[in-house]
Coordinates of C-alpha atoms in Angstrom, one line a residue:
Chain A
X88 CA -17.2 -40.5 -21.8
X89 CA -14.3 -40.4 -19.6
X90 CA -12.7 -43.7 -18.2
X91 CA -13.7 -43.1 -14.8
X92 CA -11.0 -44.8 -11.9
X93 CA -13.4 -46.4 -9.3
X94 CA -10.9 -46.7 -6.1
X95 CA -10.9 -47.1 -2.5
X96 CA -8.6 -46.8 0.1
X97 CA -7.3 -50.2 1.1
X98 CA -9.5 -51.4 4.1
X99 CA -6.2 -52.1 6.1
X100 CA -6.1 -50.8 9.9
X101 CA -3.7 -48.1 10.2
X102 CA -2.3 -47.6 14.1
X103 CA -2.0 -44.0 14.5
X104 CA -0.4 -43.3 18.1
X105 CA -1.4 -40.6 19.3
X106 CA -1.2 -36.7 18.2
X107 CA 2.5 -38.2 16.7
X108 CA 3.0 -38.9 13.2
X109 CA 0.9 -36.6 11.7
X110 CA -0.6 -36.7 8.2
X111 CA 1.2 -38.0 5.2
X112 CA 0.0 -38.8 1.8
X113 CA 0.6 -42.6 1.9
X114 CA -0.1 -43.2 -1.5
X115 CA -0.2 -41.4 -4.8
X116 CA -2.8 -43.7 -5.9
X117 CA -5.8 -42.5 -4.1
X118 CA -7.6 -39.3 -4.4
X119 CA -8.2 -38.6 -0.8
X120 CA -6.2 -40.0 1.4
X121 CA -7.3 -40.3 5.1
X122 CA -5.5 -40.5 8.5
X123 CA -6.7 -40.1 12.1
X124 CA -4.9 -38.8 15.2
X125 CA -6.2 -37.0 18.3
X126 CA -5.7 -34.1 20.0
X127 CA -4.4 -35.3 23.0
X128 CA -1.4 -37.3 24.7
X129 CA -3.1 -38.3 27.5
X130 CA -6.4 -38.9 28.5
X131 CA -7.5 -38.4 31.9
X132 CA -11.1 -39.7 33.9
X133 CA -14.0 -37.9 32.0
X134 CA -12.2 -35.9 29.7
X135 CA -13.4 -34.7 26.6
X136 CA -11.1 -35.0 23.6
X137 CA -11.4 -35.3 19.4
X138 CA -10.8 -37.8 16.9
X139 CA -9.2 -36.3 13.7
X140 CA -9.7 -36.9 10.7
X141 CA -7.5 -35.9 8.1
X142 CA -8.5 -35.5 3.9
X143 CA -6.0 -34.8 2.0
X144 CA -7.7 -34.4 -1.3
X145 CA -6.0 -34.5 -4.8
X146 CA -6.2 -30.8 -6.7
X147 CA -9.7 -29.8 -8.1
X148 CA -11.2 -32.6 -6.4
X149 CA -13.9 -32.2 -3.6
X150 CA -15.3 -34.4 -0.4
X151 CA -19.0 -32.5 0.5
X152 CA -19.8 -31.1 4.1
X153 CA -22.8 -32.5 5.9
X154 CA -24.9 -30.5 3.7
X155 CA -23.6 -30.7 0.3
X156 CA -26.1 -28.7 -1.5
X157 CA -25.9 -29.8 -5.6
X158 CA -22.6 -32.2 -4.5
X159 CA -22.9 -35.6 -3.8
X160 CA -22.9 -37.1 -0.2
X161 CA -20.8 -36.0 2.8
X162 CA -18.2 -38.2 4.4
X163 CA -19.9 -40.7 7.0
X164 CA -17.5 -41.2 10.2
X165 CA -18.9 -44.4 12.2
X166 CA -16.1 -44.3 15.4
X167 CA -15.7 -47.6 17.9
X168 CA -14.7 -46.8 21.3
X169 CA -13.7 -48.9 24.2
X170 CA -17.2 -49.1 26.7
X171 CA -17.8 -46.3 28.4
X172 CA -16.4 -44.0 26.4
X173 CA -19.0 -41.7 24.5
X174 CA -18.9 -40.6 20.9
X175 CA -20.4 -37.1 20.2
X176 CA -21.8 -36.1 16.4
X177 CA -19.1 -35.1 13.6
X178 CA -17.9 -31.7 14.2
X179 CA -17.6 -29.9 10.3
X180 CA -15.2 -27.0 9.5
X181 CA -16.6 -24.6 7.1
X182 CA -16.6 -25.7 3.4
X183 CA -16.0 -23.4 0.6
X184 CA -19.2 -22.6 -1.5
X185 CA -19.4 -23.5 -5.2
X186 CA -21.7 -22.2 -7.9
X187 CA -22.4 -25.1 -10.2
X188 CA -25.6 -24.5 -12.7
X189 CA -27.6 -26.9 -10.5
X190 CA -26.9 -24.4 -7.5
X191 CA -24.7 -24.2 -5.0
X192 CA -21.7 -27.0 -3.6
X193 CA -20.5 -26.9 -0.3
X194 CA -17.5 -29.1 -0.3
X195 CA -13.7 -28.9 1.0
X196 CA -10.7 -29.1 -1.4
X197 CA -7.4 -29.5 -0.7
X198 CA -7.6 -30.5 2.8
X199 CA -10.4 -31.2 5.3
X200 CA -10.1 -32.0 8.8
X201 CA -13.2 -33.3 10.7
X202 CA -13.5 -33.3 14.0
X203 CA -15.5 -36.2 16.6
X204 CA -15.4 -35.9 20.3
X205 CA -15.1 -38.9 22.6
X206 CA -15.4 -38.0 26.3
X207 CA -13.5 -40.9 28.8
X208 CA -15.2 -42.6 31.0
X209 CA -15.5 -41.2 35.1
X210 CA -13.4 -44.8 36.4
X211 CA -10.4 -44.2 33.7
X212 CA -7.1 -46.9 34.7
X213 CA -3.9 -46.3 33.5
X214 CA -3.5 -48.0 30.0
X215 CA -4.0 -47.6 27.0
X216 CA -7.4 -47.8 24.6
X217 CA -7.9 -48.5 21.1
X218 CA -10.5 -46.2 19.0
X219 CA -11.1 -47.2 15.6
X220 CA -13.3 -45.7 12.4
X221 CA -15.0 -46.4 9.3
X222 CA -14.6 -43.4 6.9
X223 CA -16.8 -43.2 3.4
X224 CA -16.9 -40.5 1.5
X225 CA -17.5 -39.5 -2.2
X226 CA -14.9 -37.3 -4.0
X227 CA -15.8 -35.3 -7.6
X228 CA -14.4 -34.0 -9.8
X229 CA -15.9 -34.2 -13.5
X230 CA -17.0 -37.7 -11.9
X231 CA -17.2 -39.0 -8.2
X232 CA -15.5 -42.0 -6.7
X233 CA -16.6 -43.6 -3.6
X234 CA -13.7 -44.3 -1.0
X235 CA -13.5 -46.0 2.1
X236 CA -11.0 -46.6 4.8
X237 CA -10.7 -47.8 8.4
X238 CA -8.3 -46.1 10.6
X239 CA -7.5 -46.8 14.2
X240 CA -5.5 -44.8 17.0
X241 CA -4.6 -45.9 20.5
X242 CA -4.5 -42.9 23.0
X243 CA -3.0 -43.5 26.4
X244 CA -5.2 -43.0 29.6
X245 CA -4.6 -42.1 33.0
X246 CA -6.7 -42.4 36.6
X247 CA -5.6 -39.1 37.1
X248 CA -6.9 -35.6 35.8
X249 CA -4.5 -34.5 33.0
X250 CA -3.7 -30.2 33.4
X251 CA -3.4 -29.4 29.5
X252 CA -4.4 -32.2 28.0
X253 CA -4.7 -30.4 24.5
X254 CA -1.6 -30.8 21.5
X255 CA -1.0 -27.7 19.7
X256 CA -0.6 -29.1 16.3
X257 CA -0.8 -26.8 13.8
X258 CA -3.0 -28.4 11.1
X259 CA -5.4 -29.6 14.0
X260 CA -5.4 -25.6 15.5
X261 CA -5.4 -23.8 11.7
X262 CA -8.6 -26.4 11.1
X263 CA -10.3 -26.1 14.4
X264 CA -10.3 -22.0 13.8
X265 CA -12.7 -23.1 11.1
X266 CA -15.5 -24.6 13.6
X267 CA -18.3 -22.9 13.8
X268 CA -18.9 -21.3 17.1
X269 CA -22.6 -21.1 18.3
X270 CA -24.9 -17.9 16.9
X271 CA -26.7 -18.5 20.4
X272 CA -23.4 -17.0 21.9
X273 CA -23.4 -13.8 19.3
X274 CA -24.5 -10.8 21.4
X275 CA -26.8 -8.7 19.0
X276 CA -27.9 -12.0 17.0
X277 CA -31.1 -13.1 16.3
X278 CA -33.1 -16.0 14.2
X279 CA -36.7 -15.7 13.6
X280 CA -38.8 -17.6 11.6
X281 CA -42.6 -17.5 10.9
X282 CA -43.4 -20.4 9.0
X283 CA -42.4 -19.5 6.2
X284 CA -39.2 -16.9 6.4
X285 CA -36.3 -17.3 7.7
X286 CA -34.7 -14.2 9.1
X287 CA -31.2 -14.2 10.7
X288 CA -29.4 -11.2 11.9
X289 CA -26.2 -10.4 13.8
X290 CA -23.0 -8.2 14.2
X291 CA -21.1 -8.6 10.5
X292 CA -18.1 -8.1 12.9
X293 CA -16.1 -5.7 10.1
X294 CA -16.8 -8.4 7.4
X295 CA -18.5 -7.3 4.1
X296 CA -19.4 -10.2 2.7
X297 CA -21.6 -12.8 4.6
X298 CA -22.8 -16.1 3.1
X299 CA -25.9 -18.4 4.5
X300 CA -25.2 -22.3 4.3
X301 CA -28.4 -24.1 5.1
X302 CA -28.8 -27.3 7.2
X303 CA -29.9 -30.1 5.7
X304 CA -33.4 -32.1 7.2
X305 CA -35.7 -34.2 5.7
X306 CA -38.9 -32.2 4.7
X307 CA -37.7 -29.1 4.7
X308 CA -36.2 -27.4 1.8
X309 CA -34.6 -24.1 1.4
X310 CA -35.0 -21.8 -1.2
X311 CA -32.1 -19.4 -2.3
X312 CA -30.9 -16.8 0.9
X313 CA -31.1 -12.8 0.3
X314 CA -27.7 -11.9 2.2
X315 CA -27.0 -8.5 2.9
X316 CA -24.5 -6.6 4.8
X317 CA -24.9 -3.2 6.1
X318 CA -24.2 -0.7 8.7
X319 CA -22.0 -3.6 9.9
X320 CA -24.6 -5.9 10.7
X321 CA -25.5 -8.9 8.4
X322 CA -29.1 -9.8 7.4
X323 CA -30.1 -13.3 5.9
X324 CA -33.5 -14.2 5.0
X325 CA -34.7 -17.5 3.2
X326 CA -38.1 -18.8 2.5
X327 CA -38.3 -22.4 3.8
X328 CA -40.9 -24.9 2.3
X329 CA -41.7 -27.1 5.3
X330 CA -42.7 -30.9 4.5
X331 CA -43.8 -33.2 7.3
X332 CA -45.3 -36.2 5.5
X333 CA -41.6 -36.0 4.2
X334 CA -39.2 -36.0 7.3
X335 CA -40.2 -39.9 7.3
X336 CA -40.8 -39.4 11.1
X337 CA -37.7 -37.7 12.2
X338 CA -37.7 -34.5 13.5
X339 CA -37.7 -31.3 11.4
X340 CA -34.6 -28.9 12.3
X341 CA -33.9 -25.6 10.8
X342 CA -30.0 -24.6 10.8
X343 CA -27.4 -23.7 8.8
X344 CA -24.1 -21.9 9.3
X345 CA -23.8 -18.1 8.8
X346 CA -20.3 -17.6 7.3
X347 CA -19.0 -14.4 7.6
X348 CA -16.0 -12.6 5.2
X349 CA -14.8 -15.3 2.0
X350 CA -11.9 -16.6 3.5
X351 CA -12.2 -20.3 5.4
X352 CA -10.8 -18.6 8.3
X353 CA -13.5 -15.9 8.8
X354 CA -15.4 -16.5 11.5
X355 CA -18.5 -19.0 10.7
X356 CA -21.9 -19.5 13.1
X357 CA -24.1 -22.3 13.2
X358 CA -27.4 -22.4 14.6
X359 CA -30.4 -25.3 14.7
X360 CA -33.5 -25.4 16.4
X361 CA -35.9 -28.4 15.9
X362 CA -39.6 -27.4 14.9
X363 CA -42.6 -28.9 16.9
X364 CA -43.9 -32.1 15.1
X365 CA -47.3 -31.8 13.8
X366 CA -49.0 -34.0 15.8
X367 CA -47.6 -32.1 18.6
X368 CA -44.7 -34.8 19.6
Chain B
X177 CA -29.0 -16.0 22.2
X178 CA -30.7 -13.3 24.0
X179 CA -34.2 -12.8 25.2
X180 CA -35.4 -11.0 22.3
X181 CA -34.3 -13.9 19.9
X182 CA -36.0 -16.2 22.6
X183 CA -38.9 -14.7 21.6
X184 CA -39.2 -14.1 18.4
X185 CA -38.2 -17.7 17.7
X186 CA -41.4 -19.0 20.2
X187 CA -43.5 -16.5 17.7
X188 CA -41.6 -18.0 15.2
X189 CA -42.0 -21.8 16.2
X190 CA -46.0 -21.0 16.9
X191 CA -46.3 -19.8 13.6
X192 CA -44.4 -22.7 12.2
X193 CA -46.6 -25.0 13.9
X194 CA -49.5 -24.0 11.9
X195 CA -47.6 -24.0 8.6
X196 CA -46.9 -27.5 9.7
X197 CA -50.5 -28.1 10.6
X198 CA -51.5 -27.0 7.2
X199 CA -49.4 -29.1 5.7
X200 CA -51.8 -30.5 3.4
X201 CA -51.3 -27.6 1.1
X202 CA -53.0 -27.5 -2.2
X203 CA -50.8 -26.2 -4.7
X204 CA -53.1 -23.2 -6.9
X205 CA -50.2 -22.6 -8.9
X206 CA -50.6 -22.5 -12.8
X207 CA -49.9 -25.6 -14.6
X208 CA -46.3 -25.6 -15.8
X209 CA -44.8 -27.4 -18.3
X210 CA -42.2 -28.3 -16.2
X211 CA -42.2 -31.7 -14.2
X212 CA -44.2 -30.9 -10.8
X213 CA -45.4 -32.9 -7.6
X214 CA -48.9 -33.7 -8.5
X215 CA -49.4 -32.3 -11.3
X216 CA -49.5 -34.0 -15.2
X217 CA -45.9 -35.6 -15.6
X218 CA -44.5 -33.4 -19.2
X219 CA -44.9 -35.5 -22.5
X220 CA -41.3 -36.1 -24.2
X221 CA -40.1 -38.5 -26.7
X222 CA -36.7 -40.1 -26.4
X223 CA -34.6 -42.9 -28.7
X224 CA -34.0 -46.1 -27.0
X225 CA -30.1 -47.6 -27.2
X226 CA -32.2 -50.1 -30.0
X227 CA -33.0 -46.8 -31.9
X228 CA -36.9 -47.5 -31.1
X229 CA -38.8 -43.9 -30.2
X230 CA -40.3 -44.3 -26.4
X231 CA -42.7 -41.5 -25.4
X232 CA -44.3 -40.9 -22.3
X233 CA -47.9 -41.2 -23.5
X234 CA -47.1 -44.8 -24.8
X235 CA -47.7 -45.7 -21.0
X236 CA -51.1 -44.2 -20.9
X237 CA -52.8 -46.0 -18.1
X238 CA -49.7 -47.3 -16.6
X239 CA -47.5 -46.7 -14.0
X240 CA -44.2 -45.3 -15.0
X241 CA -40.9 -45.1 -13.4
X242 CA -38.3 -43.0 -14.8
X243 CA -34.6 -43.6 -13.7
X244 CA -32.2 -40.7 -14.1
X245 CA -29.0 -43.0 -15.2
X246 CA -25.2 -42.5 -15.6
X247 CA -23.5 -45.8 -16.2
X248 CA -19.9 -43.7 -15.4
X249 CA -21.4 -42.7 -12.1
X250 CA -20.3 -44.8 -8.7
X251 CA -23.9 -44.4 -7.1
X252 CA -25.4 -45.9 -9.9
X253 CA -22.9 -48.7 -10.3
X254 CA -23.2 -49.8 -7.0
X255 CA -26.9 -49.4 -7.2
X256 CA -26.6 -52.4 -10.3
X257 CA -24.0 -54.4 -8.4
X258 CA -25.7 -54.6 -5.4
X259 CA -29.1 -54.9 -7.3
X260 CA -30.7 -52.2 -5.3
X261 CA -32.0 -51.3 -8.6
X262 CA -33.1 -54.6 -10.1
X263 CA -34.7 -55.4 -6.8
X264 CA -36.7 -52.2 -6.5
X265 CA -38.0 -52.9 -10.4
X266 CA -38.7 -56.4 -9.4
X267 CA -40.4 -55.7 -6.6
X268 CA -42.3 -52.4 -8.2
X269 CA -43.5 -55.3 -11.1
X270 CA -44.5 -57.7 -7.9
X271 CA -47.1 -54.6 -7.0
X272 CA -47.8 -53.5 -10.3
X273 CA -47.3 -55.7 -13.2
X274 CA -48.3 -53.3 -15.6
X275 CA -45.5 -50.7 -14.5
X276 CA -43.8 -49.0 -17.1
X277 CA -39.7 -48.4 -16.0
X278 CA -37.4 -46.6 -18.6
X279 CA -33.9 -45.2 -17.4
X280 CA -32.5 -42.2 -19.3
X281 CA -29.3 -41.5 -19.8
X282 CA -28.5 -37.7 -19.9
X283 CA -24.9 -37.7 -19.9
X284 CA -23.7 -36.1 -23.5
X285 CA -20.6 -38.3 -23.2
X286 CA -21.9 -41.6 -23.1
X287 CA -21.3 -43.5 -26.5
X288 CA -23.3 -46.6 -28.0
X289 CA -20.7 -49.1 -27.2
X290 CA -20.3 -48.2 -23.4
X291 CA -24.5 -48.3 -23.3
X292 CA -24.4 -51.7 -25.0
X293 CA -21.3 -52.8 -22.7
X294 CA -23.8 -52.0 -20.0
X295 CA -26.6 -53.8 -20.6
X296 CA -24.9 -57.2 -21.3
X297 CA -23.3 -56.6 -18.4
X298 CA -26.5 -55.8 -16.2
X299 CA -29.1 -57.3 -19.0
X300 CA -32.1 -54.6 -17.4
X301 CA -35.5 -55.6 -18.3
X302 CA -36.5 -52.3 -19.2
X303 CA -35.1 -49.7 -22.1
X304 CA -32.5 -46.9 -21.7
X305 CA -33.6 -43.9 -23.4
X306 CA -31.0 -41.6 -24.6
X307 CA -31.4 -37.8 -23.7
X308 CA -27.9 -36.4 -24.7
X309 CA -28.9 -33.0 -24.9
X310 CA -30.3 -33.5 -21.3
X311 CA -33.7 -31.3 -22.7
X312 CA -35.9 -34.2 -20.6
X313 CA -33.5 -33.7 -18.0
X314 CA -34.0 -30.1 -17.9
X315 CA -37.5 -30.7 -18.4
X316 CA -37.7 -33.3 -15.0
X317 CA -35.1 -31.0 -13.4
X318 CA -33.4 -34.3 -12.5
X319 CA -30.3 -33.6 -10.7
X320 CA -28.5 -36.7 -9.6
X321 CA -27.9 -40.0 -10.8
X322 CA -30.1 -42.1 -9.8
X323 CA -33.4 -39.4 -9.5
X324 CA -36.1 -41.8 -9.7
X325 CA -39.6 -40.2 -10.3
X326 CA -42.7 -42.5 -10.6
X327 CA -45.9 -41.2 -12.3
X328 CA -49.7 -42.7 -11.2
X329 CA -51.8 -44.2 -14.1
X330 CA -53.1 -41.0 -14.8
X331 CA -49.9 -39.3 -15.8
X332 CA -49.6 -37.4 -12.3
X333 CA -46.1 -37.1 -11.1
X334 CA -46.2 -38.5 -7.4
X335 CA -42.8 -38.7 -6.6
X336 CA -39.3 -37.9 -7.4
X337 CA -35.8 -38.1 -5.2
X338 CA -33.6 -40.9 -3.6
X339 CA -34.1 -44.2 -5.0
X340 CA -33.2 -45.3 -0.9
X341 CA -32.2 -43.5 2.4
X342 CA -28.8 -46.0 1.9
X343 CA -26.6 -43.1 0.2
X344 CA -23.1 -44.6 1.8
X345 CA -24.4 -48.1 1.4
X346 CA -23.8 -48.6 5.0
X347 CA -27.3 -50.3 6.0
X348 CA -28.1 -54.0 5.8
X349 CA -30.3 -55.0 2.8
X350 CA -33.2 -55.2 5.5
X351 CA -33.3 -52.0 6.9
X352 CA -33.1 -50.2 3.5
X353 CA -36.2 -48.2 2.6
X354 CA -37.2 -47.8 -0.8
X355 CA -39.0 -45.0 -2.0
X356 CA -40.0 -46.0 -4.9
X357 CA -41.3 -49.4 -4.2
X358 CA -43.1 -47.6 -1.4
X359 CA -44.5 -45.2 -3.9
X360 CA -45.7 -47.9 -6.0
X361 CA -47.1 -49.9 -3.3
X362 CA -48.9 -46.7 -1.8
X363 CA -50.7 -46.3 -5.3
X364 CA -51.8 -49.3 -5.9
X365 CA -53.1 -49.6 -2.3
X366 CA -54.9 -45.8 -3.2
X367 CA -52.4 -44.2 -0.6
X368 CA -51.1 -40.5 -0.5
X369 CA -47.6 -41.0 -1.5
X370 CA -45.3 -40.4 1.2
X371 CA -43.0 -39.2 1.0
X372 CA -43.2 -37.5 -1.6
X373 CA -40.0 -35.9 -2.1
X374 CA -36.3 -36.8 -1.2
X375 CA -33.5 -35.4 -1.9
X376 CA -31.9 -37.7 -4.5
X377 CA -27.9 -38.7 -4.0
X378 CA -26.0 -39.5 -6.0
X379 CA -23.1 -37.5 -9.1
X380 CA -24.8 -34.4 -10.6
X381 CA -25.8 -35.0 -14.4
X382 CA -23.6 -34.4 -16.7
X383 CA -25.3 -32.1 -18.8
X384 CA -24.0 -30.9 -23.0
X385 CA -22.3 -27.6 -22.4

């Protein structure tokens, strides 16, 4: 048995101002080590802007995407804002897909940016605010270890509208080219399903490969996705065992993310659409 | 999405409705040897750390809990430090004082000394079974550590997954729910186990290459 290193990330508040100071590997003890920042100077009156956070993950070890398939759990992102400022759901990049002989990872290495919008309040003075998170996540390698850190930026607001409010830093742009962007928005795309198939098909846009990453909801499990690509269009289709007494109450949602070519940077598609409840809620 | 998709998604959703309605499926699938919701949990005989031989049909008649267990594993560690796991025994024993719990331990690399480190440390009330090839693994398909399946009295297999829906341990003790005291309760109150499945958490097992 391997020793196995249980570590965490020192629960210390680290100020972040800004976009500024962008991420450094603070310590060489830690196997991910986490920093936040924003994509924005300024803030103005009901502006929309993203929290970042920053993985920088040893070599060969991973930190899972919301649906990790065989890998342990994803990170878990719980922001504070100042009142009135709202905090949207975690935004995920597209993770790199791992056989293992369980079945499939899908998990980041090397780095991982995650992305969580905050839109400002209408009434906005000039100031500044203080946004803080709680970041957990499990990294694995041979073994996981849990990790946790809190991390804490101030942003500077404004009464006024801000014209370009968005920093063009490269790590934030190279990782936000790996959002998803909505398969609603695909012309040519479609997503059927009949109860028991799932069928989505759209433009392969000059990609040969295409992959299908599944969503993840209580009481509904996917079985392994045919993916083909011809004639330039791709083709998925998965049978889907649905579950109700399962979903402990919660709605059932069928997603995933279509991820076109092998590279990170290919474009990626997400979809989700929530089935009706049985007892017709 | 464009009209067409609209549509064939509302055919889609209609038809998913009365999957969903059916949900009471019956499963007319042969028996297989392999572990299966509702059907006769597979026999197996395993070594306990003491070297005593534990098989599954020594519990005839009683409830049994397995425990998928890694003592390297974080999830599982915090699971004994915070006593998720003692509690949910403890509390499984206050509805059923028969109940039969035995953790295995499939990973090939744990040795004698760390198992016996372990249980002085967390003195459990109940015997870890040794499974270094991981064949009752395989057998269970466990997958995680913890992957907690509990068996009825008649040797049906009635649930398997998550020991809690606390994966990042970020819920107060209260709010925790779990799913295998509730399947335990549920049978001895004659209830249909629900849920039945979820997905367990946890580090994958560390099967013998």
């Amino acid at each position: 048995m391997p020793a196995v290193l249980v570590l965490s990330a020192p629960a210390v508040a680290h100020d972040q101002f800004g976009p500024t100071n962008l991420p450094r590997r603070t310590s060489t003890d830690h196997l991910v080590a986490v920093n936040m920042v924003t994509d924005v100077q300024r803030v103005g009156p009901g502006q929309t802007f993203h929290l970042a956070l920053i993985f920088d993950i040893e070599p060969q070890w991973r930190i899972y995407w919301k649906n990790p398939g065989e890998g342990a759990p994803p990170p878990q992102i719980k922001v504070q804002a100042p009142s009135g400022f709202e905090v949207g759901q975690t935004m995920w990049t597209r993770p790199g897909a791992f056989k293992t002989p369980l079945g499939p990872v899908y998990a980041y290495e090397g780095q991982a940016v995650l992305f969580v919008p905050v839109k400002a309040p209408m009434r906005l003075a000039d100031g500044r605010v203080t946004l803080h998170a709680e970041i957990k996540w499990a990294v694995c390698k041979d073994v996981c270890v849990l990790g946790e850190a809190r991390r804490s930026v101030i942003v500077e607001t404004t009464h006024r509208p801000v014209e370009s409010p968005e920093v063009a830093d490269p790590i934030l742009l190279k990782h936000r080219m790996r959002l998803p962007g909505s398969l609603d928005t695909v012309s040519g795309a479609s997503v059927t399903f009949d109860g028991t198939l799932l069928s989505i098909t759209g433009p392969a846009q000059g990609e040969k490969k295409a992959a299908y990453f599944p969503g993840h909801s209580r009481g509904v499990t996917y079985h392994e996705a045919e993916v083909t690509v011809t004639n330039d269009r791709f083709r998925v289709v998965v049978r889907v065992d649905l579950r109700p007494n399962n979903a402990l109450g919660e709605p059932m949602v069928l997603g995933g993310l279509v991820a076109l070519g092998e590279k990170l940077d290919d474009p990626c598609y997400d979809f989700q659409f929530q089935l009706p409840m049985p007892n017709g809620r | 999405m464009n009209r067409r998709t609209r549509l064939f998604l509302m055919i889609g959703l209609s038809a998913a409705a009365v999957a969903i309605g059916a949900s009471a499926m019956a499963f007319a699938e042969p028996e297989v040897k392999k572990a299966k919701l509702g059907k006769k949990a597979p026999e197996f005989t395993l070594l306990d750390t003491s070297g005593q031989e534990r098989s599954l049909s020594d519990y005839k008649g009683k409830t049994v809990v397995l425990e998928w267990f890694n003592l390297g594993c974080p999830f599982v560690q915090r699971c004994y430090k915070s006593k998720a796991m003692q509690d949910a025994y403890m509390k499984s024993k206050q509805w059923d004082k028969g109940i039969a719990w035995l953790a295995v331990n499939s990973t090939y690399t744990t040795t004698a000394q760390q198992n016996d480190a372990w249980i002085k440390s967390y003195k459990p009330k109940y015997p870890i079974l040794l499974d270094t090839d991981g064949k009752v693994a395989r057998l269970y398909d466990a997958r995680r550590t913890p992957h907690m399946f509990v068996i009825d009295k008649e040797g049906i297999l009635r649930y398997h997954g998550a020991i809690d829906d606390n994966r990042l341990a970020d819920k107060p003790a209260d709010e925790v729910t779990n799913f295998v005291v509730s399947a335990v309760r549920q049978l001895v109150q004659e209830e249909t186990v629900t849920p039945d499945y979820v997905k367990p958490y946890g580090c994958s097992i560390k099967y013998k290459p």
